[in-house]
PDB file of C-alpha atoms in Angstrom:
ATOM      1  CA  UNK Y1177       0.000   0.000   0.000  1.00  0.00           C
ATOM      2  CA  UNK Y1178       3.016   2.296  -0.108  1.00  0.00           C
ATOM      3  CA  UNK Y1179       3.062   5.338  -2.380  1.00  0.00           C
ATOM      4  CA  UNK Y1180       5.830   5.577  -4.951  1.00  0.00           C
ATOM      5  CA  UNK Y1181       6.908   8.699  -6.829  1.00  0.00           C
ATOM      6  CA  UNK Y1182       8.090   7.454 -10.222  1.00  0.00           C
ATOM      7  CA  UNK Y1183      10.190   9.868 -12.294  1.00  0.00           C
ATOM      8  CA  UNK Y1184      11.132   9.046 -15.880  1.00  0.00           C
ATOM      9  CA  UNK Y1185      11.581  11.345 -18.878  1.00  0.00           C
ATOM     10  CA  UNK Y1186      10.472   8.744 -21.443  1.00  0.00           C
ATOM     11  CA  UNK Y1187       6.671   8.507 -21.494  1.00  0.00           C
ATOM     12  CA  UNK Y1188       6.481   4.871 -22.588  1.00  0.00           C
ATOM     13  CA  UNK Y1189       8.915   3.722 -19.885  1.00  0.00           C
ATOM     14  CA  UNK Y1190       7.059   5.813 -17.296  1.00  0.00           C
ATOM     15  CA  UNK Y1191       3.676   4.280 -18.165  1.00  0.00           C
ATOM     16  CA  UNK Y1192       4.979   0.734 -18.392  1.00  0.00           C
ATOM     17  CA  UNK Y1193       6.840   0.934 -15.077  1.00  0.00           C
ATOM     18  CA  UNK Y1194       3.839   2.537 -13.358  1.00  0.00           C
ATOM     19  CA  UNK Y1195       1.601  -0.266 -14.641  1.00  0.00           C
ATOM     20  CA  UNK Y1196       4.013  -2.882 -13.267  1.00  0.00           C
ATOM     21  CA  UNK Y1197       3.996  -1.254  -9.844  1.00  0.00           C
ATOM     22  CA  UNK Y1198       0.223  -0.698  -9.730  1.00  0.00           C
ATOM     23  CA  UNK Y1199      -0.357  -4.348 -10.638  1.00  0.00           C
ATOM     24  CA  UNK Y1200       1.534  -5.243  -7.458  1.00  0.00           C
ATOM     25  CA  UNK Y1201      -0.537  -2.998  -5.195  1.00  0.00           C
ATOM     26  CA  UNK Y1202       1.511   0.183  -5.052  1.00  0.00           C
ATOM     27  CA  UNK Y1203       0.014   3.656  -5.380  1.00  0.00           C
ATOM     28  CA  UNK Y1204       2.066   5.436  -8.057  1.00  0.00           C
ATOM     29  CA  UNK Y1205       2.510   9.146  -8.664  1.00  0.00           C
ATOM     30  CA  UNK Y1206       3.897   9.578 -12.186  1.00  0.00           C
ATOM     31  CA  UNK Y1207       6.185  12.453 -13.150  1.00  0.00           C
ATOM     32  CA  UNK Y1208       7.538  12.925 -16.677  1.00  0.00           C
ATOM     33  CA  UNK Y1209      10.578  14.766 -15.306  1.00  0.00           C
ATOM     34  CA  UNK Y1210      12.134  16.414 -12.250  1.00  0.00           C
ATOM     35  CA  UNK Y1211      10.058  19.610 -12.350  1.00  0.00           C
ATOM     36  CA  UNK Y1212       6.800  17.674 -12.269  1.00  0.00           C
ATOM     37  CA  UNK Y1213       8.216  15.380  -9.578  1.00  0.00           C
ATOM     38  CA  UNK Y1214       9.002  18.336  -7.322  1.00  0.00           C
ATOM     39  CA  UNK Y1215       5.426  19.628  -7.700  1.00  0.00           C
ATOM     40  CA  UNK Y1216       3.923  16.202  -6.950  1.00  0.00           C
ATOM     41  CA  UNK Y1217       6.182  15.748  -3.933  1.00  0.00           C
ATOM     42  CA  UNK Y1218       5.190  19.146  -2.570  1.00  0.00           C
ATOM     43  CA  UNK Y1219       1.495  18.321  -2.938  1.00  0.00           C
ATOM     44  CA  UNK Y1220       1.952  14.865  -1.391  1.00  0.00           C
ATOM     45  CA  UNK Y1221       4.248  15.773   1.486  1.00  0.00           C
ATOM     46  CA  UNK Y1222       4.724  12.909   3.909  1.00  0.00           C
ATOM     47  CA  UNK Y1223       2.843  10.258   1.960  1.00  0.00           C
ATOM     48  CA  UNK Y1224       5.596   9.156  -0.438  1.00  0.00           C
ATOM     49  CA  UNK Y1225       7.541   6.124   0.793  1.00  0.00           C
ATOM     50  CA  UNK Y1226       9.809   5.635  -2.211  1.00  0.00           C
ATOM     51  CA  UNK Y1227      11.266   7.717  -5.013  1.00  0.00           C
ATOM     52  CA  UNK Y1228      12.135   5.734  -8.137  1.00  0.00           C
ATOM     53  CA  UNK Y1229      14.010   8.000 -10.498  1.00  0.00           C
ATOM     54  CA  UNK Y1230      15.920   7.733 -13.721  1.00  0.00           C
ATOM     55  CA  UNK Y1231      19.500   8.881 -13.238  1.00  0.00           C
ATOM     56  CA  UNK Y1232      19.987  10.608 -16.605  1.00  0.00           C
ATOM     57  CA  UNK Y1233      17.349  13.273 -17.331  1.00  0.00           C
ATOM     58  CA  UNK Y1234      17.358  16.767 -18.813  1.00  0.00           C
ATOM     59  CA  UNK Y1235      17.343  19.835 -16.533  1.00  0.00           C
ATOM     60  CA  UNK Y1236      18.150  17.899 -13.331  1.00  0.00           C
ATOM     61  CA  UNK Y1237      19.619  14.431 -12.909  1.00  0.00           C
ATOM     62  CA  UNK Y1238      18.124  11.824 -10.614  1.00  0.00           C
ATOM     63  CA  UNK Y1239      20.805  12.265  -7.966  1.00  0.00           C
ATOM     64  CA  UNK Y1240      20.101  16.007  -7.648  1.00  0.00           C
ATOM     65  CA  UNK Y1241      16.361  15.330  -7.540  1.00  0.00           C
ATOM     66  CA  UNK Y1242      16.819  12.764  -4.778  1.00  0.00           C
ATOM     67  CA  UNK Y1243      19.016  15.144  -2.779  1.00  0.00           C
ATOM     68  CA  UNK Y1244      16.380  17.891  -3.050  1.00  0.00           C
ATOM     69  CA  UNK Y1245      13.537  15.598  -1.987  1.00  0.00           C
ATOM     70  CA  UNK Y1246      15.554  14.011   0.842  1.00  0.00           C
ATOM     71  CA  UNK Y1247      16.164  17.481   2.274  1.00  0.00           C
ATOM     72  CA  UNK Y1248      12.377  17.865   2.558  1.00  0.00           C
ATOM     73  CA  UNK Y1249      11.584  14.279   3.551  1.00  0.00           C
ATOM     74  CA  UNK Y1250      14.636  12.583   5.143  1.00  0.00           C
ATOM     75  CA  UNK Y1251      12.868   9.222   5.629  1.00  0.00           C
ATOM     76  CA  UNK Y1252      12.214   8.897   1.881  1.00  0.00           C
ATOM     77  CA  UNK Y1253      13.718   5.756   0.344  1.00  0.00           C
ATOM     78  CA  UNK Y1254      15.317   6.080  -3.111  1.00  0.00           C
ATOM     79  CA  UNK Y1255      15.750   3.635  -5.977  1.00  0.00           C
ATOM     80  CA  UNK Y1256      17.766   4.844  -8.962  1.00  0.00           C
ATOM     81  CA  UNK Y1257      17.364   3.347 -12.428  1.00  0.00           C
ATOM     82  CA  UNK Y1258      19.394   3.794 -15.580  1.00  0.00           C
ATOM     83  CA  UNK Y1259      20.063   2.193 -18.911  1.00  0.00           C
ATOM     84  CA  UNK Y1260      23.554   3.675 -18.984  1.00  0.00           C
ATOM     85  CA  UNK Y1261      26.627   2.133 -17.371  1.00  0.00           C
ATOM     86  CA  UNK Y1262      27.596   5.596 -16.136  1.00  0.00           C
ATOM     87  CA  UNK Y1263      24.365   5.654 -14.148  1.00  0.00           C
ATOM     88  CA  UNK Y1264      25.578   3.366 -11.386  1.00  0.00           C
ATOM     89  CA  UNK Y1265      29.002   4.990 -11.273  1.00  0.00           C
ATOM     90  CA  UNK Y1266      27.415   8.290 -10.322  1.00  0.00           C
ATOM     91  CA  UNK Y1267      25.490   6.577  -7.550  1.00  0.00           C
ATOM     92  CA  UNK Y1268      28.349   4.630  -5.993  1.00  0.00           C
ATOM     93  CA  UNK Y1269      30.729   7.602  -6.217  1.00  0.00           C
ATOM     94  CA  UNK Y1270      28.380   9.660  -4.063  1.00  0.00           C
ATOM     95  CA  UNK Y1271      28.219   7.007  -1.373  1.00  0.00           C
ATOM     96  CA  UNK Y1272      24.703   5.743  -1.986  1.00  0.00           C
ATOM     97  CA  UNK Y1273      23.803   2.168  -1.216  1.00  0.00           C
ATOM     98  CA  UNK Y1274      24.572   0.334  -4.484  1.00  0.00           C
ATOM     99  CA  UNK Y1275      21.607  -1.972  -3.862  1.00  0.00           C
ATOM    100  CA  UNK Y1276      19.379   1.045  -4.462  1.00  0.00           C
ATOM    101  CA  UNK Y1277      19.961   0.779  -8.206  1.00  0.00           C
ATOM    102  CA  UNK Y1278      18.268  -1.202 -10.962  1.00  0.00           C
ATOM    103  CA  UNK Y1279      19.506  -1.320 -14.528  1.00  0.00           C
ATOM    104  CA  UNK Y1280      17.156  -0.855 -17.473  1.00  0.00           C
ATOM    105  CA  UNK Y1281      15.682  -2.826 -19.032  1.00  0.00           C
ATOM    106  CA  UNK Y1282      14.317  -4.832 -16.097  1.00  0.00           C
ATOM    107  CA  UNK Y1283      11.672  -7.495 -15.652  1.00  0.00           C
ATOM    108  CA  UNK Y1284       8.547  -7.057 -13.551  1.00  0.00           C
ATOM    109  CA  UNK Y1285       9.874  -9.571 -11.032  1.00  0.00           C
ATOM    110  CA  UNK Y1286      13.234  -7.805 -10.762  1.00  0.00           C
ATOM    111  CA  UNK Y1287      11.561  -4.421 -10.284  1.00  0.00           C
ATOM    112  CA  UNK Y1288       9.111  -5.620  -7.648  1.00  0.00           C
ATOM    113  CA  UNK Y1289      11.856  -7.476  -5.755  1.00  0.00           C
ATOM    114  CA  UNK Y1290      14.143  -4.433  -5.790  1.00  0.00           C
ATOM    115  CA  UNK Y1291      11.329  -2.104  -4.671  1.00  0.00           C
ATOM    116  CA  UNK Y1292      10.516  -4.402  -1.748  1.00  0.00           C
ATOM    117  CA  UNK Y1293      14.219  -4.664  -0.843  1.00  0.00           C
ATOM    118  CA  UNK Y1294      14.613  -0.885  -0.751  1.00  0.00           C
ATOM    119  CA  UNK Y1295      11.363  -0.272   1.132  1.00  0.00           C
ATOM    120  CA  UNK Y1296      12.228  -2.918   3.731  1.00  0.00           C
ATOM    121  CA  UNK Y1297      15.847  -1.771   4.186  1.00  0.00           C
ATOM    122  CA  UNK Y1298      16.574  -0.498   7.679  1.00  0.00           C
ATOM    123  CA  UNK Y1299      19.484   1.988   7.769  1.00  0.00           C
ATOM    124  CA  UNK Y1300      22.368   1.027  10.037  1.00  0.00           C
TER     125      UNK Y1300
END
């Protein structure tokens, strides 16, 4: 029943990923990019359990978006996704938990398992 903020700049990937998550019982807020994500997060303050964001996007990358949202909601969990090898390098170089990354393309099972892993993770 958790709410997920899904941020992806490719409409087809956004819709497909949202459908996968909804089919497994998650409430999904869909944002076509960082600007829309910031507006949705502001309107939904406190109800978002997980941010799933593409790493490589125009205007603001996923890491910067996550940093901005974490400043407002420190308990927010984050799952980065990317189809580029450089995507994970940017995550691990900034000290993020490397398990909070999923490479594109992914299967429904892989996505749902990774989402559950991130949501259930208890920080040390």
